[in-house]
CSV table of N, CA, C and O in Angstrom, one decimal:
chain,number,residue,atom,x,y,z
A,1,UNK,N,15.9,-5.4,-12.5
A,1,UNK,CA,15.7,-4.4,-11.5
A,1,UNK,C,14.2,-4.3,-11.0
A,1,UNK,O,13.4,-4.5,-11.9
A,2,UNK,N,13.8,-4.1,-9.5
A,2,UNK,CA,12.7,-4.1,-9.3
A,2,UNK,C,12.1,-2.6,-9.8
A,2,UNK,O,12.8,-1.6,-10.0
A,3,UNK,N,10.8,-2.9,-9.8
A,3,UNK,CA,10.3,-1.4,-10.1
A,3,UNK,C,8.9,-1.4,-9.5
A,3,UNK,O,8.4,-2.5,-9.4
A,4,UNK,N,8.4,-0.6,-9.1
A,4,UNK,CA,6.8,-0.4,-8.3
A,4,UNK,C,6.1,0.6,-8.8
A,4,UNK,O,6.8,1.6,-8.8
A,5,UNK,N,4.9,0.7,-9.4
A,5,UNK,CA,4.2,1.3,-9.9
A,5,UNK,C,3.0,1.1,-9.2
A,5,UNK,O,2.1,0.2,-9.2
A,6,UNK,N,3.0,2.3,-8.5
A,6,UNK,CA,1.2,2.7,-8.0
A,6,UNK,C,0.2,3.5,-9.3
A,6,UNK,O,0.6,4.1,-10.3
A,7,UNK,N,-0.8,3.3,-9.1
A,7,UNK,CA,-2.1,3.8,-9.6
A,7,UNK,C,-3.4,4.0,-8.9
A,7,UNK,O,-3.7,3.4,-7.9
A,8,UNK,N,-4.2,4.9,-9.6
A,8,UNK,CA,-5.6,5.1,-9.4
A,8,UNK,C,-5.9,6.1,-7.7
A,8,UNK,O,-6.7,6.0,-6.8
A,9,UNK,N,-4.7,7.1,-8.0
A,9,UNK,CA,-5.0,8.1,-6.7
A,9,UNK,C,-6.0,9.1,-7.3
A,9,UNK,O,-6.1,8.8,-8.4
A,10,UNK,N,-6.6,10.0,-7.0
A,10,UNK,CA,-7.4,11.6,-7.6
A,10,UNK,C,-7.7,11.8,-6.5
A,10,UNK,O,-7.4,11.3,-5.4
A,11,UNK,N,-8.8,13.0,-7.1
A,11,UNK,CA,-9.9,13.7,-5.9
A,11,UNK,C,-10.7,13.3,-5.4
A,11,UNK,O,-11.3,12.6,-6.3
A,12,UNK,N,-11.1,13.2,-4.6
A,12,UNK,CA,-12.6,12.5,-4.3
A,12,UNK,C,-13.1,13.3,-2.9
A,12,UNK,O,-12.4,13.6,-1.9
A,13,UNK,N,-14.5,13.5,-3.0
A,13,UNK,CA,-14.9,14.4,-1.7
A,13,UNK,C,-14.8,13.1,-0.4
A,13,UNK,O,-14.2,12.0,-0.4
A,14,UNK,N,-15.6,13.9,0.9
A,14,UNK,CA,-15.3,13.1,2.2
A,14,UNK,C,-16.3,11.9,1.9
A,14,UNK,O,-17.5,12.1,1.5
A,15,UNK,N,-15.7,10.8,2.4
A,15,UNK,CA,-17.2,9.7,2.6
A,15,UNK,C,-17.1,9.1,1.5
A,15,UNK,O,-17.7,8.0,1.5
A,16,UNK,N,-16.4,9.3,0.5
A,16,UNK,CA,-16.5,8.7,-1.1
A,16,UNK,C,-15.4,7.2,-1.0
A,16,UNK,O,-15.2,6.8,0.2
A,17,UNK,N,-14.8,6.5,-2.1
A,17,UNK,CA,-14.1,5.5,-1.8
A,17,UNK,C,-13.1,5.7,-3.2
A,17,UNK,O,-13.4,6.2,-4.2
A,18,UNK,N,-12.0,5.0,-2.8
A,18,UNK,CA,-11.0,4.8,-4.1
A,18,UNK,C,-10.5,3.8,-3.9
A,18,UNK,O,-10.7,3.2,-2.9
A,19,UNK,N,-9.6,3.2,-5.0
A,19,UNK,CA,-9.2,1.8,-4.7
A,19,UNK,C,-7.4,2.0,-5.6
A,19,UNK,O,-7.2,1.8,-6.8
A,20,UNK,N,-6.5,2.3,-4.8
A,20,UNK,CA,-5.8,2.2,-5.3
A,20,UNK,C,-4.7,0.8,-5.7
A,20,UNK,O,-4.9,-0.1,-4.9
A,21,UNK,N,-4.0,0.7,-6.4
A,21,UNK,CA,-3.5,-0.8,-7.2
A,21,UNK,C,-2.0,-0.1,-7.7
A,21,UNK,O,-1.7,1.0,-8.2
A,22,UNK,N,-1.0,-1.5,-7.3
A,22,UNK,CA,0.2,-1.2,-7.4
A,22,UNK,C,1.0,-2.4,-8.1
A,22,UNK,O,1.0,-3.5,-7.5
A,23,UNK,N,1.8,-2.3,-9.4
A,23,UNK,CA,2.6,-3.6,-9.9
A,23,UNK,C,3.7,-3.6,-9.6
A,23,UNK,O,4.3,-2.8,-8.9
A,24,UNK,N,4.0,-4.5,-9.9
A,24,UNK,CA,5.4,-4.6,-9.3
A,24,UNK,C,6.7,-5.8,-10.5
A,24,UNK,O,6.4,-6.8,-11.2
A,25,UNK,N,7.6,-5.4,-10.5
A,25,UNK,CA,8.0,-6.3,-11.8
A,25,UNK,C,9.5,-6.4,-11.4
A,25,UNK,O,9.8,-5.6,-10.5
A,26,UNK,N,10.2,-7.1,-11.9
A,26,UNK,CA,11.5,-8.0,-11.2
A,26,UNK,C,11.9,-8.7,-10.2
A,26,UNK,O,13.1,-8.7,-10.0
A,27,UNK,N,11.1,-9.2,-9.5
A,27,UNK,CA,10.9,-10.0,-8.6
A,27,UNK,C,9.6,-10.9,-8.8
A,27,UNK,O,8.7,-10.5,-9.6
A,28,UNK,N,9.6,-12.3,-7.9
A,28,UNK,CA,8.7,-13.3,-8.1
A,28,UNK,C,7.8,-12.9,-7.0
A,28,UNK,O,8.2,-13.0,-5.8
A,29,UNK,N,6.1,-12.0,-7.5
A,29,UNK,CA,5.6,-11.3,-6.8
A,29,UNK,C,5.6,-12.2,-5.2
A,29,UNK,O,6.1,-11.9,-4.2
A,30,UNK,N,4.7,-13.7,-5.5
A,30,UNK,CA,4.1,-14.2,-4.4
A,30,UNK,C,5.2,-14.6,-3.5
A,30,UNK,O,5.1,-15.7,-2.9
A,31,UNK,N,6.4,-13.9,-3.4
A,31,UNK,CA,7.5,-14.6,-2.6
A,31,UNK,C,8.0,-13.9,-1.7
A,31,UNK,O,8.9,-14.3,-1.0
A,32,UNK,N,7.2,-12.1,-1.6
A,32,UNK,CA,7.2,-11.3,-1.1
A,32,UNK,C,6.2,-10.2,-0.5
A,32,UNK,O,5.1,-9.9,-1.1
A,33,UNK,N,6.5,-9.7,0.8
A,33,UNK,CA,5.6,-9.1,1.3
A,33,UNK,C,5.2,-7.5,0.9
A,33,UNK,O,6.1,-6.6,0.7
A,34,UNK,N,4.1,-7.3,0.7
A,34,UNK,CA,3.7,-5.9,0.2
A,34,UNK,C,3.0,-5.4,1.5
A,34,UNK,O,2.3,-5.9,2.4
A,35,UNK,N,3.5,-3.5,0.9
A,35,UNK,CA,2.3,-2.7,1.9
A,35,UNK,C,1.9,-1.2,1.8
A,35,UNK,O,1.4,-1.2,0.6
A,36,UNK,N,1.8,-0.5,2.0
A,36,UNK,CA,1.6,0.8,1.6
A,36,UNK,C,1.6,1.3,2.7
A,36,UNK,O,1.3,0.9,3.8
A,37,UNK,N,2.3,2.6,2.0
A,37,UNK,CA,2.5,4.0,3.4
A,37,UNK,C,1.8,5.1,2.8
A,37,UNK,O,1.3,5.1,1.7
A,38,UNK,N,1.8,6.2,3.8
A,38,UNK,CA,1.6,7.8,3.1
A,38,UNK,C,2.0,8.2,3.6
A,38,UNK,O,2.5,7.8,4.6
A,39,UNK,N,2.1,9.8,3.1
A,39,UNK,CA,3.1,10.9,3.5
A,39,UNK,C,2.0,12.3,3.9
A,39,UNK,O,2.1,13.0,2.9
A,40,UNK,N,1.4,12.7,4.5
A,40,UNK,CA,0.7,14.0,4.2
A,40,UNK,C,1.7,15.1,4.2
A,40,UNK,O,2.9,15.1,4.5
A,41,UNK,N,0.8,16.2,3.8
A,41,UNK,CA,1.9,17.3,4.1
A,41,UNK,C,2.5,17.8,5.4
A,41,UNK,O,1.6,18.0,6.2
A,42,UNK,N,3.4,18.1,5.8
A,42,UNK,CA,4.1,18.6,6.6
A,42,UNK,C,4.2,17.3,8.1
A,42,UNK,O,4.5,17.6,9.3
A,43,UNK,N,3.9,16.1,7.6
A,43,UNK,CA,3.7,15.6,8.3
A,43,UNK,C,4.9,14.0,8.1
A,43,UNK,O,5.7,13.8,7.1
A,44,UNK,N,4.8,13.4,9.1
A,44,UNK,CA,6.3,11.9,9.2
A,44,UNK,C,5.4,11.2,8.1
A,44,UNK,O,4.2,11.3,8.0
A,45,UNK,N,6.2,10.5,7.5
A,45,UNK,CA,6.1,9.1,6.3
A,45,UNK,C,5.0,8.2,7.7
A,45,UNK,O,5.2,8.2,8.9
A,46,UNK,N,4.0,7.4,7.0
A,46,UNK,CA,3.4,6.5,8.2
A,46,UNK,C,3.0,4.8,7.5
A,46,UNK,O,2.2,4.5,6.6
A,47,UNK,N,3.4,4.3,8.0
A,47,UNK,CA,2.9,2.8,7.2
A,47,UNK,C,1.5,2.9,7.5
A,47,UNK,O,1.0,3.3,8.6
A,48,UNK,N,1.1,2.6,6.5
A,48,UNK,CA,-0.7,2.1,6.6
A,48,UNK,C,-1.1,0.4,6.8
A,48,UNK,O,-2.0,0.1,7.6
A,49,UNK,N,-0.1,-0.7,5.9
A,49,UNK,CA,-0.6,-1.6,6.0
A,49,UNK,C,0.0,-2.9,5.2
A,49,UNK,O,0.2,-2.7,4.0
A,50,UNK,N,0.3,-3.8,5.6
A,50,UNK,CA,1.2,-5.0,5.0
A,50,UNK,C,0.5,-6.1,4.8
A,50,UNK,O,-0.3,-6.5,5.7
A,51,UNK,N,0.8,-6.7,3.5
A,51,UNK,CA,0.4,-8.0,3.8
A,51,UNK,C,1.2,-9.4,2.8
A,51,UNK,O,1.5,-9.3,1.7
A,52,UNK,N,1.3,-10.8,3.7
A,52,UNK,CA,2.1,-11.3,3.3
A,52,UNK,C,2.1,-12.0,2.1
A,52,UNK,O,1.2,-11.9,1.3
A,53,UNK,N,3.1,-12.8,1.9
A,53,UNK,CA,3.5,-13.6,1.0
A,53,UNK,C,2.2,-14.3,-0.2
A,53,UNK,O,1.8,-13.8,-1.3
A,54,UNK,N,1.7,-15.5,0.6
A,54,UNK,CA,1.2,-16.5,-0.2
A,54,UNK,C,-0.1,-16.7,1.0
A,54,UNK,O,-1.2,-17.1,0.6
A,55,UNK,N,0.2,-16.5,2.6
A,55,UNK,CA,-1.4,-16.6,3.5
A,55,UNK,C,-1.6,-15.3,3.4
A,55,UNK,O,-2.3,-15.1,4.4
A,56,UNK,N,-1.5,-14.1,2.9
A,56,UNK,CA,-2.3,-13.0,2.5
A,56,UNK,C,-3.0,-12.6,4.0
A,56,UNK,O,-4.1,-12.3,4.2
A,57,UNK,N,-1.7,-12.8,4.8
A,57,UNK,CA,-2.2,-12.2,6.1
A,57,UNK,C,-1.8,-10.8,6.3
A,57,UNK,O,-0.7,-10.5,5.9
A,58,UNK,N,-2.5,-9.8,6.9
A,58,UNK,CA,-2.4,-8.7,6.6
A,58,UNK,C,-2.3,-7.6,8.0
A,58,UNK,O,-2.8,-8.0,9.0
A,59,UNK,N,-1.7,-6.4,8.1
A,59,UNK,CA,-1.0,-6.0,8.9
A,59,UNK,C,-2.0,-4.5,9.1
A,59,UNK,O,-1.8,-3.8,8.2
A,60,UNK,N,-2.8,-4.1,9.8
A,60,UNK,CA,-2.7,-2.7,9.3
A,60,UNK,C,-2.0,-1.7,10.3
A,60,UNK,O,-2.7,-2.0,11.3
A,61,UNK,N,-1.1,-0.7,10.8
A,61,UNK,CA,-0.6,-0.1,11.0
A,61,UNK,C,-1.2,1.4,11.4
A,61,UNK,O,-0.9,1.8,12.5
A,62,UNK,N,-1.9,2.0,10.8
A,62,UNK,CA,-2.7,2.9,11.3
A,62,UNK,C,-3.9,3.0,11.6
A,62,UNK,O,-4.9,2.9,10.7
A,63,UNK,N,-4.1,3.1,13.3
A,63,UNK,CA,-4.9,3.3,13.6
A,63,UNK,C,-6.5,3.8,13.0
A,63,UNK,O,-7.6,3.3,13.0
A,64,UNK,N,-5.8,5.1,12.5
A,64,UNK,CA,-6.8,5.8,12.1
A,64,UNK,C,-7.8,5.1,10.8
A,64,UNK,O,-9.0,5.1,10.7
A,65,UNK,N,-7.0,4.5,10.0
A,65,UNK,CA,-7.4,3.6,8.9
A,65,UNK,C,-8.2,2.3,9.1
A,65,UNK,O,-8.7,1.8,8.1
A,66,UNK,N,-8.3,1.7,10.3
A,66,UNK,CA,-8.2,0.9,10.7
A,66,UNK,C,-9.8,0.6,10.5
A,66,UNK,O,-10.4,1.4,11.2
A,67,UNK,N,-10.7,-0.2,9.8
A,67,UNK,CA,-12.1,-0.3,9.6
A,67,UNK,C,-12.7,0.2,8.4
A,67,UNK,O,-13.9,0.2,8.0
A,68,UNK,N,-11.6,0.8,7.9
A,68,UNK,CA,-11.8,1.5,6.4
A,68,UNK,C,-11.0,1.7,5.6
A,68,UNK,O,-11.2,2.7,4.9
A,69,UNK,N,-10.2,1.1,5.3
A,69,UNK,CA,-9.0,0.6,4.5
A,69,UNK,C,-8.9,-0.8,4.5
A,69,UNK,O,-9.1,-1.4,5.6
A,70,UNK,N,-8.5,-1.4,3.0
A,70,UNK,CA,-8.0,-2.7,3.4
A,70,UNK,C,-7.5,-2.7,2.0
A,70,UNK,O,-7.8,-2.2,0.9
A,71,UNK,N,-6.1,-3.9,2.8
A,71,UNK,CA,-5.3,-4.0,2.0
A,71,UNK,C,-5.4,-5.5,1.2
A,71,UNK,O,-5.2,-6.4,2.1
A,72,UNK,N,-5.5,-6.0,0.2
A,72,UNK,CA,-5.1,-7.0,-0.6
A,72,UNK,C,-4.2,-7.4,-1.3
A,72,UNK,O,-3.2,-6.6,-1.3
A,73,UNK,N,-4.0,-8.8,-2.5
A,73,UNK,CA,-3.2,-8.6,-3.2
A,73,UNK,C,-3.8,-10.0,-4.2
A,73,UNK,O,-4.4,-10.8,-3.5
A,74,UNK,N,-3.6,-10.3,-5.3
A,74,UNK,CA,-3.8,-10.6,-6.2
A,74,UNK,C,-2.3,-11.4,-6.9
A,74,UNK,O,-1.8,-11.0,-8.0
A,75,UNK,N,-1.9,-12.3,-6.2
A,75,UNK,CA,-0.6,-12.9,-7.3
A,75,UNK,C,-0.8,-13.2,-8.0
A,75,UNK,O,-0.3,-12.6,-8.9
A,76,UNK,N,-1.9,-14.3,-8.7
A,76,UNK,CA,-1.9,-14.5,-10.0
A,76,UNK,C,-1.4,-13.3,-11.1
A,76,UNK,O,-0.8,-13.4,-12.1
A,77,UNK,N,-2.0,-11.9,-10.3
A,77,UNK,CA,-1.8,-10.6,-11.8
A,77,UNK,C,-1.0,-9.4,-11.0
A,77,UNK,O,-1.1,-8.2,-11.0
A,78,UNK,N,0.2,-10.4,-10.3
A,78,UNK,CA,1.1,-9.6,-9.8
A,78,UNK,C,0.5,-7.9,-8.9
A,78,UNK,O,1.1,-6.8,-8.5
A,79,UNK,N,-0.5,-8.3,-8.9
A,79,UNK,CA,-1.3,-7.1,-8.1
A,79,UNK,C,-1.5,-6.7,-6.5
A,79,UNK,O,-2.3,-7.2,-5.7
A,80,UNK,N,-0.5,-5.6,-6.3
A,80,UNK,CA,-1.5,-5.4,-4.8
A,80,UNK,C,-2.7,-4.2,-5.0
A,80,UNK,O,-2.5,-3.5,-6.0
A,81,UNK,N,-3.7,-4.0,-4.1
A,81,UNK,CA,-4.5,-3.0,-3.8
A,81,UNK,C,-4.3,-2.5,-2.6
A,81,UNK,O,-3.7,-3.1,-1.7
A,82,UNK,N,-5.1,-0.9,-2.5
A,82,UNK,CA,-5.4,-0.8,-1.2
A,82,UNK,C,-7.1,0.0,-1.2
A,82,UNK,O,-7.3,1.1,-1.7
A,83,UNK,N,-7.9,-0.5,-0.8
A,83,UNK,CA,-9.5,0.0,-1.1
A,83,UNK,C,-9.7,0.7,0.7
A,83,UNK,O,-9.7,0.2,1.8
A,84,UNK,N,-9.8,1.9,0.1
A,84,UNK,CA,-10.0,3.0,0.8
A,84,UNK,C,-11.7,3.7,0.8
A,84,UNK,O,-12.2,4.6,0.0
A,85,UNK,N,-12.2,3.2,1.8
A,85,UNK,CA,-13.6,3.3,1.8
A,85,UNK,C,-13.6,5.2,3.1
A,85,UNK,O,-12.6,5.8,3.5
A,86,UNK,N,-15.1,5.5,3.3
A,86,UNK,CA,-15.0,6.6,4.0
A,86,UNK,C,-14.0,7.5,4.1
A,86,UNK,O,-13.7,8.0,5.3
A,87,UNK,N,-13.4,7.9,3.2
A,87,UNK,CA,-12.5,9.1,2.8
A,87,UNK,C,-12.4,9.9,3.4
A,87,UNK,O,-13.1,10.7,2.9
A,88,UNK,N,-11.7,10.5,4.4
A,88,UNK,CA,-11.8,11.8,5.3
A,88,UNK,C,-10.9,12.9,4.9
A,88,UNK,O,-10.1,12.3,4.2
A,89,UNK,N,-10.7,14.0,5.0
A,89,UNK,CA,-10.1,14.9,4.5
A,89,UNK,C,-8.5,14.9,5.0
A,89,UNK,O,-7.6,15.3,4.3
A,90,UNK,N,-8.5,14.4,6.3
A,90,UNK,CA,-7.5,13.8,6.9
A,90,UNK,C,-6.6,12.4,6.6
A,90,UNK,O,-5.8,12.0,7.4
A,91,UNK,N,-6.9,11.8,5.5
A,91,UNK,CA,-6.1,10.9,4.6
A,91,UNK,C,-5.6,11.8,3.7
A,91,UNK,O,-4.4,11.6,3.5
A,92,UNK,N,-6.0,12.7,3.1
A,92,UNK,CA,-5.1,13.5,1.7
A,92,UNK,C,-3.6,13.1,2.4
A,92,UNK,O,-3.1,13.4,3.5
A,93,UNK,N,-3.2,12.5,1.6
A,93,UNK,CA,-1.5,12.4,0.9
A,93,UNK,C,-1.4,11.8,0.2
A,93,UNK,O,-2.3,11.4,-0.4
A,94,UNK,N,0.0,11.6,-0.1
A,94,UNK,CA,0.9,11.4,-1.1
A,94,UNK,C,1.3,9.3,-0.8
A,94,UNK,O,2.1,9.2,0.2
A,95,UNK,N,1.0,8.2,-1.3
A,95,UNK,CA,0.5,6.6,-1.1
A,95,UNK,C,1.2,6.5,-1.8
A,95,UNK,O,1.2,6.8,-3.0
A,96,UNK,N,2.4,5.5,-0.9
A,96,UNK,CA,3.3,4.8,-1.4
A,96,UNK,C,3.1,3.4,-1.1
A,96,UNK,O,2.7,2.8,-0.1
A,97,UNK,N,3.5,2.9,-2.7
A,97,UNK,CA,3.2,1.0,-2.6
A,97,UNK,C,4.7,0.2,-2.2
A,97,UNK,O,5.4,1.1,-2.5
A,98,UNK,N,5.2,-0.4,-1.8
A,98,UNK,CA,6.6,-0.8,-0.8
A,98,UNK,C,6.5,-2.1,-1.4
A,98,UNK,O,5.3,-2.5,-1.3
A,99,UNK,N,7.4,-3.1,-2.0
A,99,UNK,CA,7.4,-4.2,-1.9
A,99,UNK,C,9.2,-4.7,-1.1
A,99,UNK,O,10.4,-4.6,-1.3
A,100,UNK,N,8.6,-5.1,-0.3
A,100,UNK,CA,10.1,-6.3,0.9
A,100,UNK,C,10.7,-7.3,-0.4
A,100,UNK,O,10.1,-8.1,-1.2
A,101,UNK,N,12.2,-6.6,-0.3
A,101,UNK,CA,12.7,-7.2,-1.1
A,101,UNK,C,13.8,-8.7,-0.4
A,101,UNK,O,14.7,-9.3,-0.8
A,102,UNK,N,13.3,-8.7,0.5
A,102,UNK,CA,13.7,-10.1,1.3
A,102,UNK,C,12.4,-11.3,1.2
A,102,UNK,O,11.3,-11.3,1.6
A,103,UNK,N,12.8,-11.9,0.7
A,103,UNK,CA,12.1,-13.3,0.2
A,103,UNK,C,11.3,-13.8,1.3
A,103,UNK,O,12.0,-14.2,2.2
A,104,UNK,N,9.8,-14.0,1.4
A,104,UNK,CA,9.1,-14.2,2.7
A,104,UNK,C,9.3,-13.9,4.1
A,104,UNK,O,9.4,-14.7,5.0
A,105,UNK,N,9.3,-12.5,4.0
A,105,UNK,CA,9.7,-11.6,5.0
A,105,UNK,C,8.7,-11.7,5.7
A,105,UNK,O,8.9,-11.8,7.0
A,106,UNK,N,7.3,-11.9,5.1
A,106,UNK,CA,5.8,-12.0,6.2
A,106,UNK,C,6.0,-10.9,6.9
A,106,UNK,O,6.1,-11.1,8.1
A,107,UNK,N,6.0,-9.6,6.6
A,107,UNK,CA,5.3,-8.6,7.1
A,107,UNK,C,6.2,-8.6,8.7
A,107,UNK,O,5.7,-7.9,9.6
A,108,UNK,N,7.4,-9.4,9.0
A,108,UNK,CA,8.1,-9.0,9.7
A,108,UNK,C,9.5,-9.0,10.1
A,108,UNK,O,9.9,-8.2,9.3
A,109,UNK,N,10.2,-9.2,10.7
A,109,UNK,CA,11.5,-8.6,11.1
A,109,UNK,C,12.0,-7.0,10.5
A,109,UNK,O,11.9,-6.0,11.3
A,110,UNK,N,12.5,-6.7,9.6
A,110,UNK,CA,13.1,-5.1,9.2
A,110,UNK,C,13.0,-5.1,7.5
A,110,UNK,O,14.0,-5.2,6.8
A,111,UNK,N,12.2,-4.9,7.1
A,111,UNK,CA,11.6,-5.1,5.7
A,111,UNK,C,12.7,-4.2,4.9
A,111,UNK,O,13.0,-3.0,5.2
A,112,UNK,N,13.1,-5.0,3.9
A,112,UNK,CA,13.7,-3.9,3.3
A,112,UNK,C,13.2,-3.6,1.6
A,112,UNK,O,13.4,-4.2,0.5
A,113,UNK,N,12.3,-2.4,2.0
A,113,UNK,CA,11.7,-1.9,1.3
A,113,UNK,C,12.6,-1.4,-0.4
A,113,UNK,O,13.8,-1.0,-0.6
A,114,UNK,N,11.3,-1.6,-1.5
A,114,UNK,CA,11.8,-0.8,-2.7
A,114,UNK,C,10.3,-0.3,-2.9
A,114,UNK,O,9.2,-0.9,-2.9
A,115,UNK,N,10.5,1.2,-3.0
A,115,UNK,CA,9.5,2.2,-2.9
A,115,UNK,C,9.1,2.7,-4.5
A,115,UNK,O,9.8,3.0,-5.4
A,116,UNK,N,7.9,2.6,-4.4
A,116,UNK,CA,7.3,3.1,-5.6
A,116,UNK,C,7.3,4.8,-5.9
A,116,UNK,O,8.0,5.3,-4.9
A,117,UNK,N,6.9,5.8,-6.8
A,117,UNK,CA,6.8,7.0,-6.3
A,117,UNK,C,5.7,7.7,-6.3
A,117,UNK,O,5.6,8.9,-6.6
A,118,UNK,N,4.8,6.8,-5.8
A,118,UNK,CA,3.5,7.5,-5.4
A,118,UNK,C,2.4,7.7,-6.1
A,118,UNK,O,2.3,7.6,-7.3
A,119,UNK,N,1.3,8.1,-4.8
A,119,UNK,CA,0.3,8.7,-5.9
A,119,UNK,C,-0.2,9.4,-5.4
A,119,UNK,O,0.1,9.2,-4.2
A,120,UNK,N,-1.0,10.3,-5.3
A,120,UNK,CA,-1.8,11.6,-5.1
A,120,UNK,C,-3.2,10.7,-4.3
A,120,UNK,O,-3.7,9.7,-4.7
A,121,UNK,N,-3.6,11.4,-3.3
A,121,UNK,CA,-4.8,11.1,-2.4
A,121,UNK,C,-5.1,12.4,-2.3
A,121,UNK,O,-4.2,13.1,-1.9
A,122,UNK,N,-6.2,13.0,-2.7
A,122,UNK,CA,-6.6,14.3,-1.6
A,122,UNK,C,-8.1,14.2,-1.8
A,122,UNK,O,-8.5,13.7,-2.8
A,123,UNK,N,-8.9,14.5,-0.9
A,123,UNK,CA,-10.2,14.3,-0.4
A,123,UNK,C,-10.4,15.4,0.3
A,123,UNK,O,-9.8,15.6,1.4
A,124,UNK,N,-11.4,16.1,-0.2
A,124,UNK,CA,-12.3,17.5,0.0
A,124,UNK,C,-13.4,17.7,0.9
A,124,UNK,O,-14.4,16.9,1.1
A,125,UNK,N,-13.1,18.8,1.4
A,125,UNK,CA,-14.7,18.5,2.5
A,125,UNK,C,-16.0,18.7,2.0
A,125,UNK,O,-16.9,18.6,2.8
């Protein structure tokens, strides 16, 4: 059974950085595409950012993130990241790690996602 495990969310004031890291176990990591979403409060689920297989080409999806976020991944240690630089108070949510459980999906056609259950972002003014 697949399973997704995020880590490394907390507090952190505005401008600060975190680096969140997600495993992933029952499946052959580098054979699939990873990415992360978030959820804020009262607000739609939003992809932040994908990236593929084995060319570790990478997708980012929000705008707003876009120059200060980045996403990696580490197959050797079954590892993705997402390093989250300039922290705005307007990132606080809830970071979900997503791995495509379709076999070199490359970050395209209709991903079919298995979702981790999160982790806590919030960043203070």
């Amino acid at each position: 059974q697949v399973q997704v495990v995020e880590s490394g969310g907390g507090l952190v004031q505005a401008g600060e950085s975190l680096r969140l890291s997600c495993t992933v176990s029952g499946l052959t990591f580098d054979e699939h595409a990873m990415g992360w979403f978030r959820q804020a409060p009262g607000k739609e689920r939003e992809q932040v950012a994908c990236i593929s297989e084995r060319r570790h080409t990478t997708t980012t999806s929000a705008d707003s993130v876009k120059g200060r976020f980045t996403i990696s991944r580490d197959n050797a240690k079954r590892t993705l990241f997402l390093q989250m630089n300039s922290l705005k108070p307007e990132d606080t949510a809830m970071y979900y790690c997503v791995a495509d459980l379709r076999p070199f999906g490359g970050c395209s056609g209709t991903p079919s996602w298995r979702w981790g259950q999160g982790t806590q972002v919030t960043v203070s003014s």
